[in-house]
Amino acid sequence: MSNSTPLVSIIVPVYNAEDYLRYCVDSILQQSYVNLEVILVDDGAKDSSPQICDEFAAQDNRVTVIHQENGGIAKAQNTGLDAAHGEYIAFADNDDILDRHNIEYLLHALQNTGADMSKARWRQFGVSQLDEVAQEAATGAETPSKITVFEHPLAAYQTVFCKSLRIIGDKLGRNTEARYFNEANWCRLYKRELWDGIRFPEGMYAQDVMVAGDLYIRMRKVADLDVNLYNWLQSAGSVTHQERSFGFYHDNFTAGAANFRLCLEQGVRPGRSYYTLVGALHEETAAPDFSDALNEQQHKADQDELNELLGKLSYVQRLHCAMIQQIRLLEKHIYDARIKNMK
């Protein structure tokens, strides 16, 4: 590459994160790779987060703060994308902590493999571990022992998502864990051009699921680093943990359906999207506002759409998807009990 130290833009949507924001931004500004553009998008926060953002900007000229009226995480992410100048794009949630070598290692992997996106491993932690995790992240992880490059990321996204099957695959020497990734945008580094013409749908939940397929079909190769470079705070106040409205589940259904159709077009078995669709449809009925007449009507339309989509699968494809769904459901019960109750 002509420029071995390109500018990397890190986009951080910020909303009511005063208790954790300093941990997050400190971990970014203390990166071992220094040619950064840090874009803090204050999405109309009601606490002291806007002032904290401005303090960081006053202290470090790599920080840009954008204040806007509240419009949700998708709008904040899009604002950051529109403002970014870097050759590479990264995202971080405003309450998470990046390892000191996050950008350095991810960029090195991209530059040396020719991949379109690099990703690393992450871990969850509870609020009581904030200081401990921040200290470990500031020390920095060791150089990854292995970098795995793979093709067809859409197929990997749809098929390699059950933890138990990944463990079995690794035991059989297939390096299955390296091909696993979800739709979250953090702990990744993207070539900027991947985002050309792609923006998150504003005003809906599951905005990351909605764009996942479109991003992955643009990628030729993905590099995986066998090292933890991102620390994901498990906070009881997060949308993932709290939101249970009909709209939340319906948006997940809509995003799952979009990816399901894309998979059919690309000749990929939509295992993860099957799991998303069936689960979201069931959870719609458990939403506290399900009895609203419009919601019941929408649920019926979603059921019809699911039947139509499943009708496009062969018997063997449908059976395989159903079996994987049951495995993933069992894993989810274990995950919810162990991870979402972290303190």
XYZ file of C-alpha atoms in Angstrom:
343
model
C 0.000 0.000 0.000
C 1.163 3.515 -0.723
C 0.213 4.694 2.742
C 1.224 2.391 5.582
C -0.373 4.665 8.195
C -3.762 5.556 6.682
C -6.401 7.519 8.545
C -8.884 5.330 10.423
C -12.271 6.785 11.366
C -13.890 5.412 14.521
C -17.589 6.225 14.860
C -19.144 6.243 18.340
C -22.894 6.936 18.677
C -23.436 8.512 22.098
C -26.646 8.522 24.101
C -27.013 8.827 27.901
C -23.730 7.070 28.592
C -22.201 9.366 31.221
C -21.289 6.443 33.512
C -19.263 4.596 30.879
C -18.363 7.045 28.103
C -14.978 8.037 29.491
C -13.885 4.401 29.655
C -14.829 3.950 26.003
C -13.253 7.104 24.589
C -10.124 6.766 26.712
C -9.624 3.285 25.294
C -9.862 4.724 21.770
C -7.534 7.669 22.322
C -4.975 5.375 23.973
C -4.777 3.126 20.902
C -1.284 2.046 19.866
C -2.228 3.151 16.332
C -2.487 6.933 16.489
C -3.636 8.183 13.056
C -7.274 8.253 14.078
C -10.345 10.345 13.475
C -12.702 9.806 16.410
C -16.262 10.867 15.609
C -18.494 11.167 18.666
C -22.117 11.580 17.577
C -24.201 12.949 20.451
C -27.677 11.722 19.572
C -29.545 14.198 21.769
C -28.340 12.752 25.077
C -30.150 14.075 28.160
C -27.356 13.497 30.676
C -23.826 14.912 30.805
C -22.626 12.888 27.803
C -22.603 15.916 25.439
C -20.344 17.835 27.815
C -18.031 14.840 28.190
C -17.761 14.609 24.395
C -16.855 18.303 24.179
C -14.209 17.849 26.866
C -12.527 15.122 24.842
C -12.596 17.292 21.720
C -10.951 20.148 23.614
C -8.187 17.823 24.820
C -7.424 15.913 21.606
C -7.652 17.320 18.080
C -8.364 13.857 16.684
C -11.850 14.035 18.229
C -14.802 15.501 16.336
C -18.123 15.942 18.117
C -21.438 16.189 16.297
C -24.500 17.176 18.329
C -27.882 16.314 16.838
C -31.478 15.810 17.912
C -32.293 12.312 19.069
C -32.975 10.060 16.120
C -31.750 6.650 17.255
C -28.564 4.692 16.768
C -29.024 4.242 13.007
C -29.207 7.989 12.452
C -26.150 8.512 14.656
C -24.184 5.858 12.775
C -25.176 7.375 9.446
C -24.132 10.822 10.634
C -20.749 9.382 11.538
C -20.394 7.650 8.176
C -21.254 10.844 6.322
C -18.644 12.777 8.313
C -15.838 10.198 8.125
C -12.682 10.965 6.142
C -10.692 7.798 6.840
C -9.619 5.104 4.388
C -10.947 2.633 6.949
C -14.041 2.660 9.141
C -14.583 1.247 12.622
C -17.479 1.481 15.073
C -17.674 1.290 18.850
C -20.591 1.343 21.274
C -20.388 4.149 23.804
C -20.132 1.843 26.827
C -17.616 -0.684 25.505
C -13.838 -0.794 25.865
C -11.351 -1.375 23.058
C -8.096 -3.198 23.594
C -5.087 -0.918 23.130
C -4.023 -2.828 19.991
C -7.486 -3.065 18.426
C -6.916 -0.802 15.426
C -3.231 -1.685 15.026
C -3.852 -5.411 14.731
C -7.011 -5.130 12.624
C -5.323 -2.731 10.185
C -2.201 -4.867 9.962
C -4.372 -7.867 9.055
C -6.145 -5.932 6.300
C -2.958 -4.562 4.825
C -1.204 -7.924 4.808
C -4.008 -10.162 3.567
C -5.866 -7.926 1.117
C -9.119 -8.626 2.945
C -12.067 -6.230 2.762
C -12.858 -6.503 6.463
C -10.929 -7.717 9.477
C -12.448 -8.887 12.720
C -11.258 -10.144 16.080
C -12.728 -11.882 19.099
C -14.572 -10.158 21.934
C -15.706 -10.871 25.448
C -18.615 -9.762 27.610
C -18.152 -8.219 31.029
C -20.280 -6.767 33.825
C -20.357 -3.279 35.325
C -18.476 -4.444 38.422
C -15.521 -5.349 36.171
C -15.164 -1.942 34.495
C -11.911 -0.873 36.118
C -10.328 -4.306 35.818
C -11.214 -4.614 32.135
C -10.100 -1.046 31.403
C -6.708 -1.770 32.938
C -6.281 -4.993 30.972
C -7.314 -3.262 27.748
C -4.827 -0.452 28.374
C -2.037 -3.018 28.770
C -2.959 -4.548 25.431
C -3.364 -8.043 24.038
C -0.513 -10.114 22.688
C 0.000 -10.440 18.948
C -2.592 -12.847 17.493
C -1.300 -16.383 17.150
C -3.255 -16.954 13.959
C -4.854 -14.890 11.195
C -7.398 -16.800 9.137
C -8.609 -15.494 5.785
C -11.855 -16.843 4.360
C -14.170 -16.117 1.460
C -17.967 -16.066 1.071
C -18.752 -14.156 4.287
C -22.517 -14.222 3.664
C -22.438 -18.026 3.782
C -20.308 -17.946 6.935
C -22.680 -15.476 8.594
C -25.676 -17.674 7.818
C -24.206 -21.060 8.716
C -21.557 -20.657 11.423
C -23.506 -19.278 14.373
C -24.109 -22.109 16.855
C -21.420 -22.090 19.540
C -21.603 -25.819 20.203
C -21.126 -26.640 16.514
C -18.199 -24.219 16.310
C -16.544 -26.001 19.229
C -17.035 -29.357 17.521
C -15.664 -27.946 14.274
C -12.550 -26.682 16.024
C -12.064 -30.061 17.718
C -12.158 -31.647 14.272
C -9.452 -29.248 13.068
C -11.696 -27.172 10.820
C -10.947 -23.801 12.478
C -14.694 -23.114 12.523
C -14.600 -20.359 15.147
C -12.573 -18.169 12.793
C -15.499 -18.020 10.354
C -17.999 -16.916 12.988
C -19.259 -13.360 13.136
C -22.588 -11.706 13.785
C -24.154 -8.520 12.470
C -22.670 -6.221 15.122
C -20.415 -3.566 13.601
C -17.910 -3.275 16.429
C -14.616 -5.174 16.693
C -14.204 -4.874 12.943
C -12.315 -2.715 10.517
C -13.852 -2.039 7.113
C -12.468 -0.697 3.900
C -14.277 2.581 3.446
C -15.678 1.724 0.012
C -17.764 -1.099 1.472
C -20.086 1.566 2.862
C -20.514 3.448 -0.421
C -24.272 3.618 -0.998
C -25.076 1.678 2.186
C -26.590 3.378 5.223
C -28.496 2.059 8.217
C -32.317 2.254 8.008
C -33.356 4.993 10.391
C -36.278 4.668 12.765
C -36.124 0.908 13.177
C -34.523 -1.591 15.504
C -32.224 -4.297 14.062
C -30.596 -1.699 11.827
C -27.370 -3.701 11.823
C -29.137 -6.905 10.744
C -30.822 -4.974 7.941
C -27.548 -3.992 6.266
C -25.589 -7.149 7.102
C -26.312 -9.083 3.935
C -25.694 -6.143 1.625
C -22.300 -5.585 3.258
C -21.250 -9.209 3.168
C -21.973 -9.786 -0.516
C -19.613 -6.881 -1.282
C -16.743 -8.560 0.552
C -14.385 -10.910 -1.257
C -12.267 -11.874 1.751
C -12.469 -11.480 5.539
C -9.529 -11.780 7.959
C -10.080 -13.178 11.452
C -7.643 -12.524 14.293
C -7.457 -15.145 16.999
C -7.270 -12.636 19.869
C -9.700 -10.662 22.050
C -9.625 -6.982 21.053
C -13.011 -5.735 22.255
C -14.845 -5.742 25.582
C -18.633 -5.645 25.422
C -20.354 -4.268 28.514
C -23.489 -6.127 29.575
C -25.683 -3.314 30.853
C -29.261 -3.830 32.006
C -30.176 -0.500 30.396
C -29.222 -1.492 26.843
C -31.852 -1.812 24.121
C -30.875 -5.444 23.554
C -31.637 -6.280 27.164
C -34.659 -4.054 27.760
C -36.713 -3.589 24.615
C -39.642 -5.978 24.336
C -42.206 -4.061 22.271
C -44.023 -5.502 19.278
C -42.169 -3.034 17.064
C -38.821 -4.365 18.260
C -39.676 -7.933 17.306
C -41.365 -6.928 14.053
C -38.275 -4.960 12.989
C -36.146 -8.030 13.667
C -38.569 -10.042 11.546
C -38.346 -7.496 8.728
C -34.549 -7.504 8.792
C -34.449 -11.288 8.906
C -36.795 -11.504 5.930
C -34.633 -9.130 3.902
C -31.555 -11.273 4.526
C -33.532 -14.463 3.866
C -34.511 -13.192 0.406
C -30.949 -12.087 -0.303
C -29.698 -15.556 0.592
C -32.166 -17.151 -1.806
C -30.867 -14.855 -4.552
C -27.253 -15.729 -3.719
C -27.791 -19.479 -3.384
C -26.951 -19.490 0.341
C -28.890 -21.565 2.877
C -30.433 -18.954 5.228
C -29.896 -20.739 8.546
C -29.414 -17.680 10.723
C -32.234 -15.780 9.038
C -34.556 -18.761 9.545
C -33.700 -18.645 13.251
C -34.318 -14.872 13.325
C -37.642 -15.066 11.495
C -39.166 -17.921 13.454
C -38.009 -16.477 16.762
C -39.183 -12.938 16.061
C -42.601 -14.130 14.886
C -43.076 -16.103 18.102
C -41.843 -13.256 20.290
C -44.270 -10.801 18.666
C -47.103 -12.629 20.425
C -45.387 -12.173 23.813
C -44.991 -8.415 23.435
C -47.044 -6.404 25.976
C -48.652 -4.398 23.165
C -49.466 -7.392 20.961
C -53.216 -7.041 21.586
C -53.286 -3.754 19.680
C -55.414 -4.392 16.589
C -52.783 -3.074 14.175
C -50.117 -5.251 15.751
C -52.273 -8.355 15.499
C -52.905 -7.518 11.848
C -49.185 -7.067 11.225
C -48.450 -10.367 12.953
C -50.818 -12.138 10.566
C -49.021 -10.525 7.618
C -45.665 -11.613 9.041
C -46.949 -15.177 9.415
C -48.015 -15.174 5.765
C -44.622 -13.830 4.708
C -42.819 -16.508 6.715
C -44.916 -19.241 5.100
C -44.131 -17.828 1.686
C -40.386 -17.719 2.383
C -40.260 -21.209 3.867
C -42.045 -22.469 0.787
C -38.994 -21.476 -1.243
C -36.755 -23.897 0.666
C -36.341 -27.545 -0.225
C -37.413 -30.123 2.340
C -33.785 -30.862 3.214
C -32.931 -27.149 3.579
C -35.921 -26.548 5.796
C -35.137 -29.578 7.970
C -31.524 -28.469 8.366
C -32.559 -24.924 9.313
C -35.065 -26.253 11.855
C -32.459 -28.518 13.468
C -29.934 -25.684 13.750
C -32.639 -23.440 15.212
C -33.306 -25.904 18.024
C -29.600 -26.108 18.863
C -29.344 -22.321 18.898
C -32.437 -21.973 21.097
C -30.864 -24.225 23.718
C -27.680 -22.178 23.567
C -29.696 -18.980 23.953
C -31.212 -20.170 27.230
C -27.725 -20.830 28.567
C -26.442 -17.510 27.209
C -29.276 -15.487 28.720
C -28.763 -17.049 32.126
C -24.999 -16.573 32.148
C -24.335 -13.368 30.170
C -27.354 -11.096 30.399
C -27.353 -11.316 34.191
C -23.770 -10.140 34.517
C -23.253 -7.602 37.288
